[in-house]
Structure formats: structure tokens, C-alpha cells
JSON list of C-alpha atoms in Angstrom, two decimals:
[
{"chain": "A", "resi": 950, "resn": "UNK", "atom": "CA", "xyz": [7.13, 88.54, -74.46]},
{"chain": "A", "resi": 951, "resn": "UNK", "atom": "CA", "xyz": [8.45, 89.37, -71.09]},
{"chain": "A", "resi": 952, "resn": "UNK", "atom": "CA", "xyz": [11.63, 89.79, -71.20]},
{"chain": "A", "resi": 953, "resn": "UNK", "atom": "CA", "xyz": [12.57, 92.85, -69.17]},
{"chain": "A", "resi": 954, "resn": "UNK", "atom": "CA", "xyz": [11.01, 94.17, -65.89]},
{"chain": "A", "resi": 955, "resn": "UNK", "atom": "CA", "xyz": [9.69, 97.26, -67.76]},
{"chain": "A", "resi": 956, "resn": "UNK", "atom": "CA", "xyz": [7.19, 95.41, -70.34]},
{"chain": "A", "resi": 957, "resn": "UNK", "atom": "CA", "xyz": [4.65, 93.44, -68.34]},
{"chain": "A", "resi": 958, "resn": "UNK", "atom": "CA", "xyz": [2.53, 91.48, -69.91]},
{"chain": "A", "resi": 959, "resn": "UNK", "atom": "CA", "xyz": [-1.25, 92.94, -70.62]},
{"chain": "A", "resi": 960, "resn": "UNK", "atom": "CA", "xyz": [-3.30, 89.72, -70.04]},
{"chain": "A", "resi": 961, "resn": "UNK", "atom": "CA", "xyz": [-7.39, 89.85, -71.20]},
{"chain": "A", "resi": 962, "resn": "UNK", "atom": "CA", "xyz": [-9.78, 89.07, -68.09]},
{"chain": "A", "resi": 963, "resn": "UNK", "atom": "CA", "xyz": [-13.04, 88.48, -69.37]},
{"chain": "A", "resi": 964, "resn": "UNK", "atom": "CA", "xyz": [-15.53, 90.43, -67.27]},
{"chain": "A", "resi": 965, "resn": "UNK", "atom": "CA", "xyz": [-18.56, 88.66, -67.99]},
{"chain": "A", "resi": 966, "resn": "UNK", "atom": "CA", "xyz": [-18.88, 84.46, -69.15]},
{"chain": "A", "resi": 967, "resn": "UNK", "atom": "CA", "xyz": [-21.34, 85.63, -71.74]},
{"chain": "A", "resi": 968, "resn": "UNK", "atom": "CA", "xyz": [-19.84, 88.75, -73.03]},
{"chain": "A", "resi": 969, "resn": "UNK", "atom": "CA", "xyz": [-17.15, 88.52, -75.11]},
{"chain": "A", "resi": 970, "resn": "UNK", "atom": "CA", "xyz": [-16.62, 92.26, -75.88]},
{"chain": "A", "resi": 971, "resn": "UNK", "atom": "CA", "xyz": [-16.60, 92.97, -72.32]},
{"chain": "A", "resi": 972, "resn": "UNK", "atom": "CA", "xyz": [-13.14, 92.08, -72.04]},
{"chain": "A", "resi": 973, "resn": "UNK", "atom": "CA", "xyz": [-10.31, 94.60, -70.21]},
{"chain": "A", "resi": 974, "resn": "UNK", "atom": "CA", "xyz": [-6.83, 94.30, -69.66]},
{"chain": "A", "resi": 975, "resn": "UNK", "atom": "CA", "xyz": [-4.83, 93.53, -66.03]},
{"chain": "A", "resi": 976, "resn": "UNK", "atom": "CA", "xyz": [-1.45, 94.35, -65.57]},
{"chain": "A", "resi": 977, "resn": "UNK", "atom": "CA", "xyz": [-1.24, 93.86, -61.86]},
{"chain": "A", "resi": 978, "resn": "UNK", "atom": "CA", "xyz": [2.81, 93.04, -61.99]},
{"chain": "A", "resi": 979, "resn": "UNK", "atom": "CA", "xyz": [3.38, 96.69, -62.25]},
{"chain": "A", "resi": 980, "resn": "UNK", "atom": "CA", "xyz": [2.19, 96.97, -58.48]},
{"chain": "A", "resi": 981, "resn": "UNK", "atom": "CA", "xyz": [5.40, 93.99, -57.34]},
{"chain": "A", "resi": 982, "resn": "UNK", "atom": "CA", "xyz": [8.20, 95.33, -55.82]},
{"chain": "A", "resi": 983, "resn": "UNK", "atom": "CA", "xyz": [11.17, 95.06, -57.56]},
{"chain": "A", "resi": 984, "resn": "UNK", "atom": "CA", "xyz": [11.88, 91.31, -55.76]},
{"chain": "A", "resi": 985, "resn": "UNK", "atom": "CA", "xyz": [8.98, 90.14, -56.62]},
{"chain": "A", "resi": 986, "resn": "UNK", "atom": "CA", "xyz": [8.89, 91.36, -60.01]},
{"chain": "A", "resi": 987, "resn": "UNK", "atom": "CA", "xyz": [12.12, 89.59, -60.81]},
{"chain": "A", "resi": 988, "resn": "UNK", "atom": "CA", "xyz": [10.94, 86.89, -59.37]},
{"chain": "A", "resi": 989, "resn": "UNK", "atom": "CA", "xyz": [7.54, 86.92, -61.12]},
{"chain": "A", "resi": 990, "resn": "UNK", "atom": "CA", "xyz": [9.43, 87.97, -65.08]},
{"chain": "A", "resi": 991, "resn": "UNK", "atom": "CA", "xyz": [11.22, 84.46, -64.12]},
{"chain": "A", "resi": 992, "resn": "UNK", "atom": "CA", "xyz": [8.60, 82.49, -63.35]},
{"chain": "A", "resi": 993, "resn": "UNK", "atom": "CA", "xyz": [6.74, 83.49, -66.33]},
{"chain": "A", "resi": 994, "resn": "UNK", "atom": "CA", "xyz": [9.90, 82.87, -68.79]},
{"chain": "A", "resi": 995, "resn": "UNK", "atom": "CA", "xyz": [10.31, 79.43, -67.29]},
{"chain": "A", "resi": 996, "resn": "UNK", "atom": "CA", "xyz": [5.84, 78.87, -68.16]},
{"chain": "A", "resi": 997, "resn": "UNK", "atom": "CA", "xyz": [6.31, 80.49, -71.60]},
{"chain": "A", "resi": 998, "resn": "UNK", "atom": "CA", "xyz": [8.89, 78.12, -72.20]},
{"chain": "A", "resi": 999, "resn": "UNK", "atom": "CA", "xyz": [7.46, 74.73, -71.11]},
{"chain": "A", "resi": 1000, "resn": "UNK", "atom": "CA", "xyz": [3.85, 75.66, -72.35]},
{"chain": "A", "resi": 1001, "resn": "UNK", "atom": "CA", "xyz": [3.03, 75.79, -76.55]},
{"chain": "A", "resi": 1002, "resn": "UNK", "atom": "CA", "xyz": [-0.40, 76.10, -76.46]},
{"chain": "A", "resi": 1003, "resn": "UNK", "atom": "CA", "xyz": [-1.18, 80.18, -76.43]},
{"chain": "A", "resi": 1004, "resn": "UNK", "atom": "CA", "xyz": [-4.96, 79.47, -74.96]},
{"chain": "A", "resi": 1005, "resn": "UNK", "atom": "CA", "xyz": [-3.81, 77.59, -71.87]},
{"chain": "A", "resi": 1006, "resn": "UNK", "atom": "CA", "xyz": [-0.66, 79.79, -71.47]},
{"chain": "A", "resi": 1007, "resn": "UNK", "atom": "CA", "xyz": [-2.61, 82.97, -71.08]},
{"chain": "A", "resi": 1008, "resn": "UNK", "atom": "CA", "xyz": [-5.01, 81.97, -68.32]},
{"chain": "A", "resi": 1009, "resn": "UNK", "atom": "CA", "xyz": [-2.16, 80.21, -66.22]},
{"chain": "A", "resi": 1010, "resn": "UNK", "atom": "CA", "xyz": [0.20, 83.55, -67.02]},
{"chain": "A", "resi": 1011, "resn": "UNK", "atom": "CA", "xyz": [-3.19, 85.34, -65.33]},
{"chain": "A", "resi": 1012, "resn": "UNK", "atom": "CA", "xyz": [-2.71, 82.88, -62.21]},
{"chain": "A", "resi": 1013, "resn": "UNK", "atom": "CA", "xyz": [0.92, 84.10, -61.87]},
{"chain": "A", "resi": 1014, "resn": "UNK", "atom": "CA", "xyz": [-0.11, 87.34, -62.02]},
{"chain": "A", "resi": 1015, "resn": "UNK", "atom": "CA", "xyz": [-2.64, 87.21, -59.11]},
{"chain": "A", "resi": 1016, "resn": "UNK", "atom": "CA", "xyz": [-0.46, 84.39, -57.20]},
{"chain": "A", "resi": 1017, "resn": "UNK", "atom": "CA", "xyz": [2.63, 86.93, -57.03]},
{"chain": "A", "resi": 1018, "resn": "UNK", "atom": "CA", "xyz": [0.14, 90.03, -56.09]},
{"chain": "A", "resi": 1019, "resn": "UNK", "atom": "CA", "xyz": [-1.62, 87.78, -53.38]},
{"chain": "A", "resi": 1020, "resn": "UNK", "atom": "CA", "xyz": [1.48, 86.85, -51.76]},
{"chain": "A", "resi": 1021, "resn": "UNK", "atom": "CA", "xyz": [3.47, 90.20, -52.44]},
{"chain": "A", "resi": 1022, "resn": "UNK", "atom": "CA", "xyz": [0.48, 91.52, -50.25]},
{"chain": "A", "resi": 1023, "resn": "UNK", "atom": "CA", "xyz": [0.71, 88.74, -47.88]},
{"chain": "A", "resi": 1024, "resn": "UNK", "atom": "CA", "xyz": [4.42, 89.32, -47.17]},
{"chain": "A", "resi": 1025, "resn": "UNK", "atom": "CA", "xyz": [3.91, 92.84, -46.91]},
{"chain": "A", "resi": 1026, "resn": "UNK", "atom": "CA", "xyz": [1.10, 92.40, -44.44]},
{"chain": "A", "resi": 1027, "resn": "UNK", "atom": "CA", "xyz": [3.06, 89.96, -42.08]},
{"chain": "A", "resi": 1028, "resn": "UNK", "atom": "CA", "xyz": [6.43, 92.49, -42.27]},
{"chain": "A", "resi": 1029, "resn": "UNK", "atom": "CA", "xyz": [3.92, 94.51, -41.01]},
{"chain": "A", "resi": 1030, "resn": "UNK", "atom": "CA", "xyz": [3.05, 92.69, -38.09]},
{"chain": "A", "resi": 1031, "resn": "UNK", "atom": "CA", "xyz": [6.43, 91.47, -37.66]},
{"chain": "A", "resi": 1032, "resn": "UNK", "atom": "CA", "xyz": [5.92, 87.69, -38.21]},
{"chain": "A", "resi": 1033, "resn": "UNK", "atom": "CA", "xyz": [8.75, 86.70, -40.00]},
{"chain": "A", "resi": 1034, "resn": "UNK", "atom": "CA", "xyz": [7.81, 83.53, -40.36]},
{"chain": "A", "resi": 1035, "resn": "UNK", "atom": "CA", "xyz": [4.72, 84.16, -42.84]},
{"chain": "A", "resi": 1036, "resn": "UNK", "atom": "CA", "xyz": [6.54, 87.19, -44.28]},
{"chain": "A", "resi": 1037, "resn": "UNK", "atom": "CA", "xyz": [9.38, 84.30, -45.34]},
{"chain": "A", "resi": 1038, "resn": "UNK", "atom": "CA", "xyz": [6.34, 82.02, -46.05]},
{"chain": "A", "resi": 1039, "resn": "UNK", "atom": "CA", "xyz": [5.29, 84.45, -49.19]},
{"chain": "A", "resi": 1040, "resn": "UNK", "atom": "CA", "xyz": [8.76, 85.93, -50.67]},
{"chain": "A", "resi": 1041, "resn": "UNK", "atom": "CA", "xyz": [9.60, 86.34, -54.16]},
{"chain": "A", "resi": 1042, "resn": "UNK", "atom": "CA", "xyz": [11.81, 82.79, -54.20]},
{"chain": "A", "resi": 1043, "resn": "UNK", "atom": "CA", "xyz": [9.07, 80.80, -52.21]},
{"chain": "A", "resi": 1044, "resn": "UNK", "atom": "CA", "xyz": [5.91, 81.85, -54.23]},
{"chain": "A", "resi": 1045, "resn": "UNK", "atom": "CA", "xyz": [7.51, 81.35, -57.35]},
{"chain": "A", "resi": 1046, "resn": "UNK", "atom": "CA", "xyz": [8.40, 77.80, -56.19]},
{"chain": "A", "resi": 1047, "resn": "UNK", "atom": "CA", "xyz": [5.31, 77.09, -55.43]},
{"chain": "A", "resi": 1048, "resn": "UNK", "atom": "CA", "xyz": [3.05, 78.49, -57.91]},
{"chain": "A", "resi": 1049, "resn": "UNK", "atom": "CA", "xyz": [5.62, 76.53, -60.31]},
{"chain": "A", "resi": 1050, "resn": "UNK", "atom": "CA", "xyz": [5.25, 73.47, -58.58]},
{"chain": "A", "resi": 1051, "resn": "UNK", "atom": "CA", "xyz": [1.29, 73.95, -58.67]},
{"chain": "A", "resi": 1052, "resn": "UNK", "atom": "CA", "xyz": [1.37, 74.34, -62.32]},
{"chain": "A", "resi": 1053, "resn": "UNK", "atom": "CA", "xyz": [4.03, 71.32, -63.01]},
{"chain": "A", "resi": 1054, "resn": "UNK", "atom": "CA", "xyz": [1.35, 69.06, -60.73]},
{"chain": "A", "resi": 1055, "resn": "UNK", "atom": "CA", "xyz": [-1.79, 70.39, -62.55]},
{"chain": "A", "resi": 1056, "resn": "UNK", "atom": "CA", "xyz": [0.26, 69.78, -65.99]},
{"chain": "A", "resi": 1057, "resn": "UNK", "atom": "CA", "xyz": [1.25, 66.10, -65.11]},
{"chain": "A", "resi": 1058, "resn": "UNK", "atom": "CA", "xyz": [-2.03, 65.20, -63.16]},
{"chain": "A", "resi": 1059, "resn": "UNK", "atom": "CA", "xyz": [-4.95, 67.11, -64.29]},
{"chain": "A", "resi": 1060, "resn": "UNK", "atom": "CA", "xyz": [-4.31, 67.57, -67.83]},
{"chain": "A", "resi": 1061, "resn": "UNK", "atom": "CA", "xyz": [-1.21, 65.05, -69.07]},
{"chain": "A", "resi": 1062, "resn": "UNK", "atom": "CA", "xyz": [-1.56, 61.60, -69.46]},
{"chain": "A", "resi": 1063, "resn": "UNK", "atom": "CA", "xyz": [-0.75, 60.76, -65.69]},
{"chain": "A", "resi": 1064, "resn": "UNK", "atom": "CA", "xyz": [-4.52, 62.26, -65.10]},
{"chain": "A", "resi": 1065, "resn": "UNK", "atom": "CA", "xyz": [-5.44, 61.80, -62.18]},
{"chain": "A", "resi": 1066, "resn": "UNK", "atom": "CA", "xyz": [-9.56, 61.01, -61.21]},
{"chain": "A", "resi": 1067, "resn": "UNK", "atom": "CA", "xyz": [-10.88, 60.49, -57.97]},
{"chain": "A", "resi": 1068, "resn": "UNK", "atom": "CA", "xyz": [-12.91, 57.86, -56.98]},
{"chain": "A", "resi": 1069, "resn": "UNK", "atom": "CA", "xyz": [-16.03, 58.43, -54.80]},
{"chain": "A", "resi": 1070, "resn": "UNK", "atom": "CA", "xyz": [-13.04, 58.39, -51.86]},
{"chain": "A", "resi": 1071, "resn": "UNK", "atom": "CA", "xyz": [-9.20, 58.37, -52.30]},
{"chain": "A", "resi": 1072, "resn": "UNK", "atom": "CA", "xyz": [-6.12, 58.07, -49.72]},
{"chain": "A", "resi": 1073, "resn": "UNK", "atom": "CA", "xyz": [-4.38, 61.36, -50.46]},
{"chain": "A", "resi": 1074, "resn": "UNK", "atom": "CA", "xyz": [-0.96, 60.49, -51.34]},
{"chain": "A", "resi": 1075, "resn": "UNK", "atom": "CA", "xyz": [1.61, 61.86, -48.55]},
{"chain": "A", "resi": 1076, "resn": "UNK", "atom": "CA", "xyz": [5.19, 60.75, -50.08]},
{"chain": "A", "resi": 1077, "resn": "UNK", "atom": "CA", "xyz": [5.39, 57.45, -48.76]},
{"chain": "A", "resi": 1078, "resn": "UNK", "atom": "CA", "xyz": [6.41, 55.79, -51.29]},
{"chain": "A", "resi": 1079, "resn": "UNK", "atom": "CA", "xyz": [3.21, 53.49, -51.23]},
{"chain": "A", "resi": 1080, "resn": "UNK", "atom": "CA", "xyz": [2.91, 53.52, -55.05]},
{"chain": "A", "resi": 1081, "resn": "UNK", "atom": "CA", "xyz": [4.72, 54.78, -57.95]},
{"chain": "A", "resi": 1082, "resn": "UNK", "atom": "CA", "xyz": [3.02, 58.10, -58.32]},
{"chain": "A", "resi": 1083, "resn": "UNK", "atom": "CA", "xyz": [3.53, 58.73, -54.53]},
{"chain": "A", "resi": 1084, "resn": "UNK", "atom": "CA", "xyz": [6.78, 60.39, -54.11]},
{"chain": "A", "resi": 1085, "resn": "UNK", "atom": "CA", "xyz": [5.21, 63.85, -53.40]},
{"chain": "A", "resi": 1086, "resn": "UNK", "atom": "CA", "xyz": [3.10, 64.77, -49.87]},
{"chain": "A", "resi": 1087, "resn": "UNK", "atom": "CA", "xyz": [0.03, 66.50, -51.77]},
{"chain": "A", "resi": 1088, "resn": "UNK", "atom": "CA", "xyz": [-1.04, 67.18, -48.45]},
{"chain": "A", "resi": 1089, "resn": "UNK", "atom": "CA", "xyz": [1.66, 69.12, -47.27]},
{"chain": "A", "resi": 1090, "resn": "UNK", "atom": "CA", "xyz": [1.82, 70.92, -50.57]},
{"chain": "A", "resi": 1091, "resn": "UNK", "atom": "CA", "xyz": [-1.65, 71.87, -50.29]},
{"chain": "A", "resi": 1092, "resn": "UNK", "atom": "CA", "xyz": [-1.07, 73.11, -47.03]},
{"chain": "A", "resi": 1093, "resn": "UNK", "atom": "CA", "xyz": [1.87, 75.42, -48.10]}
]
């Protein structure tokens, strides 16, 4: 479990697709800052606690991992070059919105029972109302 900021969790990373034994371990929350760190320990909580199954849990706690690193290193880059509005773009309370509201949508429409499959073309749904399922802009979410 990861409870407290000083146990991360050690996720596997398989190194090669046909090479089981060639697994390691990645523990790249032990780079975060302290912000994002708390940040990350809560986003994982609230994912241990809405998923049950261990073998999709794992890879999507791997996603968190890499999501909070990507944008830990995006904030850090934009402080950097003083553009605060990227830097705000990527803090701890924004990416963990996100990459929680990435994982909710995959949940409900890739893998729930709300699936959703593309046609050979599709209107992307932009919050309009239009339909039942259209009271999110996928659009702008995408582009966030």
C-alpha cells in the first residue's frame, strides 16, 4: 500500500514483450517534490480504492507514476522559463485532476459497459448536450 510519502510503490515494467524474466522495478515517485508527491500518494489512494482488479490496477498505478514525473518536469521546466501559465498548467492539483479524470473516462468508456466504438467517422462529442452521453467536451479534455 501507499499510505505514507516514505513507501512508494515498486511497480514491475516489463522490459521486453517476450521476456518475462526481464522484468525490473520503477519507483520514479521518489524523484516528485514534496507537492507533487502528496499529490501523487492521493491520487493513487483514490485508484486503489475504486479499482479491485490487481492486474489492471498495476499498469494504470504505472501511468500515474510517469503522468506525475512528466508533468513535475513540465512545471519545473516552464518555472524555469517563467511561464506561469504552463507551470500552473502541470501542478500537483491539476495533473492529478486530470490523470483522474483520464482514468474515470477510460473506465466508463473504454472498458465499462458505456464502451464506446467508433465508427469508420464519429462527431467528437464537445458538451453540448446533443445526446445523453454528451455532457463532457472530449475535445477540450484532450487538449488539456
Amino acid at each position: 500500500s501507499t499510505t505514507s510519502t516514505s513507501n512508494h510503490s515498486v511497480l514491475p515494467v516489463s522490459t521486453s514483450s517476450n521476456d518475462s524474466t526481464s522484468a525490473k522495478t520503477v519507483d520514479d515517485s521518489s524523484k516528485l517534490t514534496p507537492e507533487f508527491e502528496a499529490a501523487y500518494q492521493k491520487s493513487i489512494a483514490t485508484l486503489e480504492a475504486a479499482v479491485d482488479n490487481d492486474q489492471l490496477l498495476q499498469p494504470l498505478k504505472y501511468f500515474v507514476t510517469e503522468y506525475f514525473t512528466c508533468n513535475q518536469n513540465s512545471m519545473m521546466t516552464a518555472l524555469a522559463q517563467k511561464d506561469d501559465e504552463t507551470a500552473a498548467l502541470a501542478s500537483p492539483p491539476k495533473s492529478a485532476e486530470r490523470v483522474l479524470n483520464a482514468i474515470q473516462y477510460g473506465m466508463k468508456y473504454g472498458l465499462g459497459p458505456s464502451k464506446f466504438t467508433f465508427g469508420p467517422s464519429h462527431t467528437a462529442l464537445r458538451g453540448e448536450g446533443t445526446c445523453e452521453e454528451d455532457t463532457t467536451d472530449f475535445y477540450a479534455f484532450g487538449c488539456d
